[in-house]
Amino acid sequence: MPRQLIAGNWKMNGLSVPGARLAGAIREAVSAAPPPCDLLICPPFTLVGTLAHVMLGSGVAVGAQDCHAKVAGPHTGDVSAAMLKDAGATAVILGHSERRTDHGETDAEVRAKAAAALAAGLVPIVCVGETWPEREAGRQEAVVAAQLAGSLPDGFAGTGVVAYEPVWAIGTGRTPTEADIAAMHAMIRRVLGERFGAAGGRVLILYGGSVKPANAAAILALPEVGGALVGGASLVAEDFLAIAAAAQV
Ligand code: PGA
């Protein structure tokens, strides 16, 4: 199995000075004690280029939080996957629930963006996850299976990463039970296998939603959990590094 991936989603946080300070602290700690996993930080667009430079040679990768589906053209305010690659990014988070909510992103749009990321040589990290009413209704597996079917482009396996993030667990301090996480990850693995064959068996499936140092070890030890997508805790170097240190080898 590949190493686990701990990815930090900074969301809309990070001005240049504190952002560089946070990245520098991570860089320093990682060079003193390399973590047992791959590390990725995803700052806002404005810091991607700067932090890619800060992290050069550190082993910590830098990614973004969205991209446009087109390579270039009349799309004011948007950023293409090729531009992210050019700025030094190696990955991009796509279809995060906050984008699906704030910007009405559909599965079809996420799929087009993921295809664009693959074409540009970026790792697409495609987020899926149910809302609380959907879980209460027992529809979580159907919802996530439909999101996977609609959001993953052909050729996704081999490069792409899936992040299971229950919407109700994001930024709330609530997490599913370990059994619920394991059940969902097993379902996602089955769906990936059916769609992509052997390559689907090797896709990393991250868990995201209120991952903290206190719960990281238990979550990262669950079967089919290939790492974590970390929001709030990725903004505190010690917390992000403690989660990384809890990765399974
Ligand atoms: P959280 O966010 O860790 O703050 O819950 C996770 C995410 O939205 O990726």
Coordinates of C-alpha atoms and ligand atoms in Angstrom, one line a residue:
M1 CA 0.0 0.0 0.0
P2 CA 1.2 3.6 -0.6
R3 CA 2.0 5.8 2.4
Q4 CA -0.9 7.5 4.0
L5 CA -1.5 11.1 3.0
I6 CA -2.2 13.9 5.5
A7 CA -3.6 16.9 3.6
G8 CA -4.2 20.3 5.2
N9 CA -7.1 22.3 3.8
W10 CA -6.5 25.9 4.9
K11 CA -9.8 27.1 3.3
M12 CA -10.0 30.9 3.1
N13 CA -7.4 31.4 5.8
G14 CA -3.8 32.7 5.4
L15 CA -2.3 36.1 4.8
S16 CA 1.2 36.2 3.5
V17 CA 3.1 36.6 6.8
P18 CA 1.3 34.2 9.0
G19 CA 0.9 31.8 6.1
A20 CA 4.6 31.7 5.5
R21 CA 5.2 31.3 9.2
L22 CA 2.9 28.3 9.4
A23 CA 4.4 26.7 6.4
G24 CA 7.9 27.4 7.7
A25 CA 7.1 25.8 11.0
I26 CA 5.9 22.7 9.2
R27 CA 9.0 22.6 7.0
E28 CA 11.3 22.9 9.9
A29 CA 9.6 20.2 12.0
V30 CA 9.5 17.8 9.0
S31 CA 13.2 18.3 8.3
A32 CA 14.0 17.5 12.0
A33 CA 11.7 14.5 12.2
P34 CA 10.3 13.2 8.9
P35 CA 6.7 12.0 9.4
P36 CA 5.6 8.4 8.5
C37 CA 3.3 9.7 5.7
D38 CA 3.1 12.1 2.8
L39 CA 2.2 15.7 3.6
L40 CA 0.3 18.2 1.6
I41 CA -0.8 21.7 2.4
C42 CA -3.5 23.5 0.4
P43 CA -3.5 27.2 1.0
P44 CA -5.6 29.8 -0.8
F45 CA -4.7 30.5 -4.4
T46 CA -2.8 33.7 -3.3
L47 CA -0.2 31.6 -1.4
V48 CA 0.2 28.6 -3.7
G49 CA 3.2 30.0 -5.5
T50 CA 4.9 31.4 -2.5
L51 CA 4.4 28.3 -0.3
A52 CA 5.5 26.0 -3.2
H53 CA 8.8 27.9 -3.0
V54 CA 9.0 27.7 0.8
M55 CA 8.4 24.0 0.6
L56 CA 10.8 23.2 -2.2
G57 CA 13.0 20.2 -1.3
S58 CA 11.1 19.7 2.0
G59 CA 9.1 16.7 0.9
V60 CA 5.9 18.7 1.8
A61 CA 3.7 19.1 -1.3
V62 CA 1.5 22.2 -2.0
G63 CA -1.9 22.1 -3.5
A64 CA -4.9 24.3 -4.2
Q65 CA -8.6 24.1 -3.2
D66 CA -10.3 24.4 -6.6
C67 CA -9.6 24.9 -10.3
H68 CA -11.6 25.7 -13.4
A69 CA -12.4 22.9 -15.9
K70 CA -11.0 24.9 -18.8
V71 CA -7.3 25.4 -19.6
A72 CA -7.6 29.2 -20.2
G73 CA -10.0 31.8 -21.6
P74 CA -12.7 34.2 -20.7
H75 CA -13.5 33.1 -17.1
T76 CA -12.9 36.2 -14.9
G77 CA -11.8 35.3 -11.4
D78 CA -11.1 31.7 -12.1
V79 CA -7.8 29.7 -12.0
S80 CA -7.0 26.8 -14.3
A81 CA -5.3 23.5 -13.3
A82 CA -2.4 24.4 -15.7
M83 CA -1.9 27.7 -13.8
L84 CA -1.8 25.8 -10.5
K85 CA 0.8 23.4 -11.9
D86 CA 2.8 26.3 -13.2
A87 CA 2.7 27.9 -9.7
G88 CA 4.2 24.8 -8.2
A89 CA 1.1 22.9 -7.0
T90 CA 1.0 19.1 -7.3
A91 CA -2.6 18.5 -6.2
V92 CA -6.0 20.2 -6.0
I93 CA -9.0 19.6 -3.7
L94 CA -12.2 19.4 -5.8
G95 CA -15.9 19.3 -5.0
H96 CA -15.5 20.2 -1.3
S97 CA -18.9 20.5 0.3
E98 CA -18.3 24.2 1.0
R99 CA -17.9 24.7 -2.8
R100 CA -20.8 22.4 -3.6
T101 CA -22.9 24.6 -1.1
D102 CA -21.4 28.1 -1.7
H103 CA -21.0 27.8 -5.5
G104 CA -23.6 25.2 -6.3
E105 CA -21.0 22.9 -7.8
T106 CA -22.6 19.8 -9.3
D107 CA -21.1 16.3 -9.7
A108 CA -20.7 17.0 -13.5
E109 CA -18.7 20.2 -12.8
V110 CA -16.5 18.4 -10.3
R111 CA -15.9 15.6 -12.8
A112 CA -14.9 18.1 -15.5
K113 CA -12.5 19.8 -13.0
A114 CA -11.0 16.5 -12.0
A115 CA -10.4 15.6 -15.6
A116 CA -8.7 19.0 -16.1
A117 CA -6.5 18.4 -13.1
L118 CA -5.5 15.0 -14.4
A119 CA -4.7 16.6 -17.8
A120 CA -2.6 19.2 -16.2
G121 CA -0.6 16.6 -14.2
L122 CA -2.2 17.4 -10.8
V123 CA -3.6 14.9 -8.3
P124 CA -7.3 15.6 -8.0
I125 CA -8.6 15.1 -4.4
V126 CA -12.3 14.6 -5.0
C127 CA -14.6 15.2 -1.9
V128 CA -17.8 13.3 -1.3
G129 CA -20.0 13.1 1.8
E130 CA -23.6 13.0 3.0
T131 CA -25.5 15.7 5.0
W132 CA -26.9 14.9 8.4
P133 CA -30.5 14.5 7.1
E134 CA -29.3 12.1 4.5
R135 CA -27.5 10.0 7.2
E136 CA -30.5 10.1 9.5
A137 CA -32.6 8.8 6.6
G138 CA -30.1 6.0 6.1
R139 CA -29.2 7.2 2.6
Q140 CA -25.5 8.0 3.2
E141 CA -24.2 5.1 1.1
A142 CA -26.5 5.8 -1.8
V143 CA -25.6 9.5 -1.7
V144 CA -21.9 8.9 -1.7
A145 CA -22.1 6.2 -4.3
A146 CA -24.0 8.6 -6.6
Q147 CA -21.4 11.4 -5.9
L148 CA -18.6 9.0 -6.8
A149 CA -20.4 7.9 -10.0
G150 CA -21.0 11.5 -11.1
S151 CA -17.8 13.2 -9.9
L152 CA -15.0 10.9 -10.9
P153 CA -13.8 11.1 -14.5
D154 CA -12.5 8.1 -16.4
G155 CA -8.8 7.6 -15.8
F156 CA -9.2 8.8 -12.2
A157 CA -7.7 5.7 -10.6
G158 CA -3.9 5.6 -10.6
T159 CA -3.6 9.3 -9.8
G160 CA -6.7 10.6 -8.1
V161 CA -7.6 10.6 -4.4
V162 CA -11.0 10.4 -2.8
A163 CA -11.9 12.2 0.4
Y164 CA -14.9 11.1 2.4
E165 CA -16.1 14.1 4.4
P166 CA -19.5 13.8 6.0
V167 CA -20.8 17.4 5.7
W168 CA -22.1 17.3 9.3
A169 CA -18.6 16.5 10.6
I170 CA -16.8 19.4 8.9
G171 CA -15.8 22.1 11.4
T172 CA -18.3 20.8 14.0
G173 CA -16.2 18.6 16.3
R174 CA -18.5 15.7 15.6
T175 CA -17.3 12.6 13.8
P176 CA -18.9 9.4 12.7
T177 CA -18.2 6.3 14.8
E178 CA -15.2 4.3 13.8
A179 CA -17.6 1.6 12.6
D180 CA -19.4 4.1 10.4
I181 CA -16.2 5.4 8.9
A182 CA -15.0 1.9 8.2
A183 CA -18.4 0.9 6.6
M184 CA -18.3 4.0 4.3
H185 CA -14.7 3.4 3.3
A186 CA -15.4 -0.2 2.5
M187 CA -18.3 0.9 0.3
I188 CA -16.2 3.5 -1.5
R189 CA -13.5 0.8 -2.1
R190 CA -16.1 -1.5 -3.5
V191 CA -17.4 1.2 -5.8
L192 CA -13.9 2.1 -7.0
G193 CA -13.1 -1.5 -7.7
E194 CA -16.3 -2.0 -9.7
R195 CA -15.6 1.1 -11.8
F196 CA -11.8 1.0 -12.2
G197 CA -10.8 -2.7 -11.5
A198 CA -7.4 -3.3 -9.9
A199 CA -6.5 0.4 -10.1
G200 CA -9.5 1.2 -8.0
G201 CA -8.1 -0.9 -5.2
R202 CA -5.1 1.4 -5.0
V203 CA -6.9 4.7 -4.8
L204 CA -6.2 6.5 -1.5
I205 CA -9.4 7.2 0.4
L206 CA -9.0 10.0 2.9
Y207 CA -11.3 10.7 5.8
G208 CA -12.1 14.3 6.6
G209 CA -14.3 16.1 9.1
S210 CA -13.1 17.2 12.6
V211 CA -9.8 15.2 12.5
K212 CA -7.8 16.3 15.5
P213 CA -4.6 15.0 17.3
A214 CA -6.9 13.3 19.8
N215 CA -8.9 11.2 17.3
A216 CA -6.3 10.9 14.4
A217 CA -4.6 7.6 15.5
A218 CA -7.9 5.7 15.8
I219 CA -9.3 7.0 12.5
L220 CA -6.0 6.4 10.6
A221 CA -5.9 2.8 11.9
L222 CA -9.2 1.9 10.3
P223 CA -9.3 -0.4 7.3
E224 CA -9.3 1.4 3.9
V225 CA -8.5 4.8 5.5
G226 CA -5.6 6.1 3.4
G227 CA -5.1 9.4 5.3
A228 CA -6.9 12.5 6.4
L229 CA -8.1 15.8 5.0
V230 CA -7.7 18.2 7.8
G231 CA -9.3 21.6 8.0
G232 CA -9.2 23.6 11.3
A233 CA -6.4 21.5 12.8
S234 CA -4.1 22.2 9.8
L235 CA -3.9 25.8 10.8
V236 CA -1.9 25.0 13.9
A237 CA 1.5 23.5 13.1
E238 CA 1.7 21.3 16.2
D239 CA -1.8 19.9 15.6
F240 CA -1.2 19.2 11.9
L241 CA 2.2 17.5 12.8
A242 CA 0.7 15.5 15.6
I243 CA -1.9 14.1 13.2
A244 CA 0.8 13.3 10.7
A245 CA 2.8 11.5 13.4
A246 CA -0.3 9.3 14.0
A247 CA -0.2 8.0 10.4
Q248 CA 0.0 4.2 10.0
V249 CA 3.0 2.7 8.3
Ligands
PGA1 P1 -12.4 20.3 9.6 O1 -12.5 20.5 8.0 O2 -11.2 19.5 9.8 O3 -12.2 21.7 10.1 O4 -13.6 19.7 10.1 C1 -12.2 19.5 7.1 C2 -12.5 19.9 5.7 O5 -13.4 20.7 5.5 O6 -11.7 19.5 4.8

